[in-house]
PDB file of C-alpha atoms in Angstrom:
ATOM      1  CA  MET P  25     -30.437 -13.221  10.843  1.00 43.00           C
ATOM      2  CA  GLY P  26     -30.422 -14.824   7.504  1.00 41.00           C
ATOM      3  CA  VAL P  27     -27.202 -14.736   5.121  1.00 37.00           C
ATOM      4  CA  LEU P  28     -28.916 -12.299   3.013  1.00 39.00           C
ATOM      5  CA  SER P  29     -29.937  -9.868   5.687  1.00 39.00           C
ATOM      6  CA  PHE P  30     -26.567 -10.027   6.934  1.00 37.00           C
ATOM      7  CA  VAL P  31     -25.068  -9.267   3.077  1.00 41.00           C
ATOM      8  CA  ALA P  32     -27.429  -6.238   2.881  1.00 40.00           C
ATOM      9  CA  LEU P  33     -26.400  -4.857   6.274  1.00 42.00           C
ATOM     10  CA  LEU P  34     -22.877  -4.929   5.224  1.00 44.00           C
ATOM     11  CA  ALA P  35     -23.722  -3.641   1.983  1.00 46.00           C
ATOM     12  CA  GLY P  36     -25.371  -0.749   3.679  1.00 43.00           C
ATOM     13  CA  CYS P  37     -22.227   0.068   5.815  1.00 51.00           C
ATOM     14  CA  SER P  38     -20.298   1.152   2.498  1.00 54.00           C
ATOM     15  CA  ASP P  39     -19.918   4.770   2.085  1.00 59.00           C
ATOM     16  CA  PRO P  40     -21.504   5.745  -1.309  1.00 67.00           C
ATOM     17  CA  GLY P  41     -19.271   8.783  -1.412  1.00 84.00           C
ATOM     18  CA  TRP P  42     -16.227   6.846  -2.490  1.00 95.00           C
ATOM     19  CA  HIS P  43     -15.509   5.530  -5.964  1.00 95.00           C
ATOM     20  CA  THR P  44     -13.029   2.747  -5.271  1.00 96.00           C
ATOM     21  CA  LYS P  45     -13.823  -0.276  -2.984  1.00 96.00           C
ATOM     22  CA  ASP P  46     -14.590   0.915   0.406  1.00 96.00           C
ATOM     23  CA  ILE P  47     -12.847  -1.588   2.867  1.00 96.00           C
ATOM     24  CA  SER P  48     -13.525   0.536   6.045  1.00 94.00           C
ATOM     25  CA  GLY P  49     -14.919  -1.856   8.545  1.00 92.00           C
ATOM     26  CA  LEU P  50     -13.653  -4.931   6.701  1.00 95.00           C
ATOM     27  CA  MET P  51      -9.835  -4.559   7.220  1.00 96.00           C
ATOM     28  CA  PRO P  52      -7.923  -3.801  10.700  1.00 97.00           C
ATOM     29  CA  PRO P  53      -6.314  -0.769  10.978  1.00 97.00           C
ATOM     30  CA  LEU P  54      -2.465  -0.385   9.783  1.00 97.00           C
ATOM     31  CA  GLU P  55      -0.455  -2.345  11.813  1.00 96.00           C
ATOM     32  CA  PHE P  56       3.195  -3.847  11.620  1.00 97.00           C
ATOM     33  CA  GLN P  57       6.417  -3.806  12.696  1.00 97.00           C
ATOM     34  CA  LEU P  58       9.135  -4.101   9.716  1.00 98.00           C
ATOM     35  CA  MET P  59      12.611  -2.596   8.784  1.00 97.00           C
ATOM     36  CA  SER P  60      12.544   0.661   6.917  1.00 97.00           C
ATOM     37  CA  GLU P  61      14.637   1.572   3.977  1.00 97.00           C
ATOM     38  CA  SER P  62      16.893   3.082   6.629  1.00 95.00           C
ATOM     39  CA  GLY P  63      17.813   0.070   8.108  1.00 95.00           C
ATOM     40  CA  GLU P  64      15.816   0.562  11.284  1.00 96.00           C
ATOM     41  CA  ALA P  65      13.062  -1.311  12.855  1.00 97.00           C
ATOM     42  CA  VAL P  66       9.825   0.671  12.255  1.00 97.00           C
ATOM     43  CA  GLU P  67       6.057   0.293  13.569  1.00 97.00           C
ATOM     44  CA  ALA P  68       3.182   1.408  11.602  1.00 96.00           C
ATOM     45  CA  GLN P  69       2.455   4.190  14.486  1.00 96.00           C
ATOM     46  CA  ALA P  70       5.584   6.134  13.068  1.00 96.00           C
ATOM     47  CA  PHE P  71       3.201   6.900   9.680  1.00 95.00           C
ATOM     48  CA  ARG P  72       0.214   7.917  11.735  1.00 94.00           C
ATOM     49  CA  GLY P  73      -0.799  11.777  10.876  1.00 94.00           C
ATOM     50  CA  HIS P  74      -0.843  11.219   7.264  1.00 94.00           C
ATOM     51  CA  ALA P  75      -3.099   9.347   4.710  1.00 96.00           C
ATOM     52  CA  THR P  76      -1.265   6.085   3.686  1.00 97.00           C
ATOM     53  CA  LEU P  77      -1.138   4.014   0.626  1.00 97.00           C
ATOM     54  CA  LEU P  78       0.411   0.366   1.088  1.00 98.00           C
ATOM     55  CA  PHE P  79       1.449  -1.697  -1.782  1.00 97.00           C
ATOM     56  CA  PHE P  80       3.202  -5.047  -1.629  1.00 97.00           C
ATOM     57  CA  GLY P  81       5.975  -5.574  -4.403  1.00 96.00           C
ATOM     58  CA  PHE P  82       9.369  -6.213  -4.940  1.00 97.00           C
ATOM     59  CA  THR P  83      12.251  -3.979  -6.602  1.00 96.00           C
ATOM     60  CA  HIS P  84      13.228  -6.741  -9.168  1.00 94.00           C
ATOM     61  CA  CYS P  85       9.743  -6.650 -10.560  1.00 92.00           C
ATOM     62  CA  HIS P  86       9.647  -5.616 -14.184  1.00 89.00           C
ATOM     63  CA  ASP P  87       5.909  -4.749 -14.709  1.00 91.00           C
ATOM     64  CA  ILE P  88       3.426  -4.441 -11.958  1.00 93.00           C
ATOM     65  CA  CYS P  89       5.653  -2.731  -9.309  1.00 95.00           C
ATOM     66  CA  PRO P  90       7.244  -0.164 -11.542  1.00 95.00           C
ATOM     67  CA  ALA P  91       3.872   0.791 -13.342  1.00 95.00           C
ATOM     68  CA  THR P  92       2.241   0.881  -9.860  1.00 96.00           C
ATOM     69  CA  MET P  93       4.658   3.246  -8.462  1.00 96.00           C
ATOM     70  CA  ALA P  94       4.891   5.400 -11.425  1.00 95.00           C
ATOM     71  CA  HIS P  95       1.091   5.388 -11.173  1.00 95.00           C
ATOM     72  CA  LEU P  96       0.785   6.702  -7.698  1.00 96.00           C
ATOM     73  CA  ASP P  97       3.444   9.072  -8.363  1.00 95.00           C
ATOM     74  CA  SER P  98       1.446  10.766 -11.353  1.00 94.00           C
ATOM     75  CA  LEU P  99      -1.430  10.871  -9.076  1.00 95.00           C
ATOM     76  CA  LEU P 100       0.221  12.543  -6.414  1.00 94.00           C
ATOM     77  CA  ASP P 101       1.696  15.049  -8.968  1.00 93.00           C
ATOM     78  CA  GLU P 102      -1.880  15.551 -10.060  1.00 94.00           C
ATOM     79  CA  LEU P 103      -3.179  15.996  -6.677  1.00 92.00           C
ATOM     80  CA  GLY P 104      -0.824  18.983  -5.924  1.00 87.00           C
ATOM     81  CA  GLU P 105       1.932  19.678  -3.478  1.00 84.00           C
ATOM     82  CA  GLU P 106      -0.453  19.917  -0.235  1.00 78.00           C
ATOM     83  CA  ALA P 107      -1.683  16.579  -1.217  1.00 79.00           C
ATOM     84  CA  ARG P 108       1.776  15.259  -1.338  1.00 81.00           C
ATOM     85  CA  ASP P 109       2.367  16.710   2.015  1.00 85.00           C
ATOM     86  CA  ASP P 110      -0.621  14.540   3.232  1.00 91.00           C
ATOM     87  CA  LEU P 111      -0.116  11.497   1.601  1.00 94.00           C
ATOM     88  CA  GLN P 112       2.696   8.666   1.949  1.00 95.00           C
ATOM     89  CA  VAL P 113       3.145   5.417  -0.013  1.00 97.00           C
ATOM     90  CA  LEU P 114       4.699   2.370   1.861  1.00 98.00           C
ATOM     91  CA  PHE P 115       6.135   0.142  -0.499  1.00 98.00           C
ATOM     92  CA  VAL P 116       6.393  -3.080   1.397  1.00 98.00           C
ATOM     93  CA  SER P 117       8.952  -5.747  -0.538  1.00 97.00           C
ATOM     94  CA  VAL P 118       7.945  -8.997   0.191  1.00 97.00           C
ATOM     95  CA  ASP P 119      11.530 -10.210  -1.541  1.00 97.00           C
ATOM     96  CA  PRO P 120      13.918  -9.210   1.717  1.00 97.00           C
ATOM     97  CA  ALA P 121      16.595 -11.823   0.385  1.00 95.00           C
ATOM     98  CA  ARG P 122      17.157  -9.031  -2.453  1.00 95.00           C
ATOM     99  CA  ASP P 123      15.805  -6.047  -1.020  1.00 97.00           C
ATOM    100  CA  ASP P 124      17.780  -4.648   1.452  1.00 96.00           C
ATOM    101  CA  ALA P 125      17.666  -1.261   2.888  1.00 96.00           C
ATOM    102  CA  GLU P 126      19.906   0.519   0.639  1.00 97.00           C
ATOM    103  CA  THR P 127      18.046  -1.237  -2.269  1.00 97.00           C
ATOM    104  CA  LEU P 128      14.840  -0.147  -1.196  1.00 97.00           C
ATOM    105  CA  ARG P 129      16.027   3.559  -0.753  1.00 97.00           C
ATOM    106  CA  GLU P 130      17.304   3.593  -4.133  1.00 97.00           C
ATOM    107  CA  TYR P 131      14.240   2.055  -5.734  1.00 97.00           C
ATOM    108  CA  THR P 132      11.681   4.561  -3.805  1.00 97.00           C
ATOM    109  CA  ALA P 133      14.096   7.542  -4.487  1.00 96.00           C
ATOM    110  CA  ASN P 134      12.935   7.195  -8.185  1.00 95.00           C
ATOM    111  CA  PHE P 135       9.575   8.088  -7.170  1.00 94.00           C
ATOM    112  CA  GLY P 136       9.832  10.990  -4.616  1.00 89.00           C
ATOM    113  CA  PRO P 137      10.120  11.440  -0.583  1.00 91.00           C
ATOM    114  CA  GLU P 138       6.549  10.404   0.022  1.00 94.00           C
ATOM    115  CA  PHE P 139       7.588   6.709  -1.090  1.00 96.00           C
ATOM    116  CA  VAL P 140       9.085   4.886   1.758  1.00 97.00           C
ATOM    117  CA  GLY P 141      10.533   1.203   1.365  1.00 98.00           C
ATOM    118  CA  LEU P 142       9.692  -1.278   4.043  1.00 98.00           C
ATOM    119  CA  THR P 143      10.494  -5.064   4.271  1.00 98.00           C
ATOM    120  CA  GLY P 144      10.652  -7.809   7.052  1.00 97.00           C
ATOM    121  CA  ASN P 145      11.501 -11.282   7.838  1.00 97.00           C
ATOM    122  CA  GLU P 146       9.285 -13.891   6.775  1.00 95.00           C
ATOM    123  CA  GLU P 147       7.439 -13.974  10.185  1.00 97.00           C
ATOM    124  CA  GLN P 148       6.716  -9.960   9.833  1.00 97.00           C
ATOM    125  CA  LEU P 149       5.918 -10.302   6.230  1.00 97.00           C
ATOM    126  CA  ASP P 150       3.607 -13.311   6.829  1.00 97.00           C
ATOM    127  CA  ALA P 151       1.623 -11.452   9.536  1.00 97.00           C
ATOM    128  CA  LEU P 152       1.163  -8.529   7.402  1.00 97.00           C
ATOM    129  CA  THR P 153       0.070 -10.272   4.718  1.00 96.00           C
ATOM    130  CA  ARG P 154      -2.253 -12.461   6.581  1.00 96.00           C
ATOM    131  CA  ARG P 155      -3.633  -9.397   8.163  1.00 96.00           C
ATOM    132  CA  TYR P 156      -4.802  -7.781   4.923  1.00 95.00           C
ATOM    133  CA  ARG P 157      -5.799 -11.331   3.291  1.00 95.00           C
ATOM    134  CA  VAL P 158      -3.099 -11.084   0.659  1.00 95.00           C
ATOM    135  CA  THR P 159      -0.417 -14.047  -0.624  1.00 94.00           C
ATOM    136  CA  TYR P 160       3.024 -13.770  -1.952  1.00 94.00           C
ATOM    137  CA  GLY P 161       5.298 -16.397  -3.297  1.00 95.00           C
ATOM    138  CA  TYR P 162       8.781 -17.205  -4.816  1.00 94.00           C
ATOM    139  CA  GLY P 163       9.007 -18.838  -7.994  1.00 93.00           C
ATOM    140  CA  GLU P 164      11.865 -21.332  -9.142  1.00 93.00           C
ATOM    141  CA  LYS P 165      15.381 -19.892  -9.534  1.00 92.00           C
ATOM    142  CA  ASP P 166      16.524 -20.003 -13.094  1.00 92.00           C
ATOM    143  CA  SER P 167      20.145 -20.890 -13.918  1.00 92.00           C
ATOM    144  CA  GLU P 168      21.243 -17.505 -12.997  1.00 89.00           C
ATOM    145  CA  GLY P 169      19.707 -17.694  -9.686  1.00 88.00           C
ATOM    146  CA  HIS P 170      16.739 -15.007 -10.824  1.00 89.00           C
ATOM    147  CA  TYR P 171      13.302 -15.889  -9.767  1.00 92.00           C
ATOM    148  CA  MET P 172       9.812 -13.964  -9.743  1.00 92.00           C
ATOM    149  CA  VAL P 173       7.593 -13.199  -6.970  1.00 95.00           C
ATOM    150  CA  SER P 174       3.767 -13.251  -6.790  1.00 92.00           C
ATOM    151  CA  HIS P 175       2.334 -10.243  -4.992  1.00 94.00           C
ATOM    152  CA  PRO P 176      -0.958  -8.670  -4.658  1.00 92.00           C
ATOM    153  CA  SER P 177      -1.482  -5.830  -7.096  1.00 92.00           C
ATOM    154  CA  ALA P 178      -4.101  -3.641  -5.389  1.00 95.00           C
ATOM    155  CA  VAL P 179      -3.117  -0.541  -3.028  1.00 97.00           C
ATOM    156  CA  PHE P 180      -4.357  -0.510   0.300  1.00 98.00           C
ATOM    157  CA  ALA P 181      -5.450   3.118   1.367  1.00 97.00           C
ATOM    158  CA  PHE P 182      -5.576   4.272   5.273  1.00 97.00           C
ATOM    159  CA  ASP P 183      -6.838   7.540   6.738  1.00 96.00           C
ATOM    160  CA  ARG P 184      -4.539   9.531   8.900  1.00 95.00           C
ATOM    161  CA  ASN P 185      -5.563   7.569  11.952  1.00 95.00           C
ATOM    162  CA  GLY P 186      -4.572   4.204  10.162  1.00 96.00           C
ATOM    163  CA  GLU P 187      -7.911   2.985   9.908  1.00 97.00           C
ATOM    164  CA  ALA P 188      -8.283   0.886   6.486  1.00 97.00           C
ATOM    165  CA  GLN P 189     -10.473   3.022   4.045  1.00 97.00           C
ATOM    166  CA  LEU P 190     -10.108   1.935   0.467  1.00 97.00           C
ATOM    167  CA  LEU P 191      -8.964  -0.820  -1.926  1.00 97.00           C
ATOM    168  CA  ILE P 192      -7.657   0.925  -5.081  1.00 97.00           C
ATOM    169  CA  ARG P 193      -7.394  -1.827  -7.929  1.00 95.00           C
ATOM    170  CA  GLN P 194      -5.325  -1.505 -11.417  1.00 91.00           C
ATOM    171  CA  ASP P 195      -8.471  -1.040 -13.325  1.00 93.00           C
ATOM    172  CA  ASP P 196     -10.128   1.789 -11.306  1.00 96.00           C
ATOM    173  CA  PRO P 197     -10.596   4.734 -13.313  1.00 96.00           C
ATOM    174  CA  ARG P 198      -7.851   7.568 -12.742  1.00 95.00           C
ATOM    175  CA  GLU P 199     -10.447  10.259 -11.875  1.00 96.00           C
ATOM    176  CA  GLU P 200     -12.394   8.266  -9.436  1.00 96.00           C
ATOM    177  CA  VAL P 201      -9.012   7.275  -7.752  1.00 96.00           C
ATOM    178  CA  LEU P 202      -8.025  11.057  -7.823  1.00 95.00           C
ATOM    179  CA  SER P 203     -11.373  11.878  -6.383  1.00 95.00           C
ATOM    180  CA  ASP P 204     -10.864   9.263  -3.418  1.00 96.00           C
ATOM    181  CA  LEU P 205      -7.490  10.405  -2.551  1.00 95.00           C
ATOM    182  CA  ARG P 206      -8.627  14.083  -2.651  1.00 94.00           C
ATOM    183  CA  ARG P 207     -11.346  13.271  -0.074  1.00 94.00           C
ATOM    184  CA  LEU P 208      -8.889  11.054   1.874  1.00 94.00           C
ATOM    185  CA  VAL P 209      -6.622  13.950   2.765  1.00 92.00           C
ATOM    186  CA  SER P 210      -9.149  16.330   2.805  1.00 86.00           C
ATOM    187  CA  ASP P 211      -9.781  18.580   5.874  1.00 53.00           C
ATOM    188  CA  ASP P 212     -13.018  16.698   6.374  1.00 50.00           C
ATOM    189  CA  ASN P 213     -11.035  13.563   7.223  1.00 49.00           C
ATOM    190  CA  ARG P 214      -8.801  15.058   9.823  1.00 48.00           C
ATOM    191  CA  SER P 215      -8.884  13.867  13.169  1.00 46.00           C
TER     192      SER P 215
END
């Protein structure tokens, strides 16, 4: 099979009903071992049964993280209470040196009970970011010890079985994201 045939075959696997980037079959299921904002070890299986949005960031972020979290919160508001009950947002901090359980808990409390803060040690974070083909890194510390952290800005969406479904990017139109989130939590996707 030639490269063009293979690319055409992959393109044919995409579900035309989705508006954002369909990553089903391209990314592995949700799997991790991290620390939750309650200070306890947690695995991805604990979040099965709900559609899940996964976002990498850090609490000292001044732009992308708070804007993305607020955007997700407003989307959940617009989807309504039933959707809020079926959708959870996992905020994975890639800055564990500053983002301990209490800091994560205070940060996610600004957005609602559907938002859960997670982090881990370098090995755990590296395993998770490699799994979803993203990177993060740390800038140089300034004279006061502050530093920036680079991280992906997209949001990964998983169905209630933990299967990768969508990649939601910052420039995706709001109505398209809402449509996809409605579909993700709909009865049609229940297992």
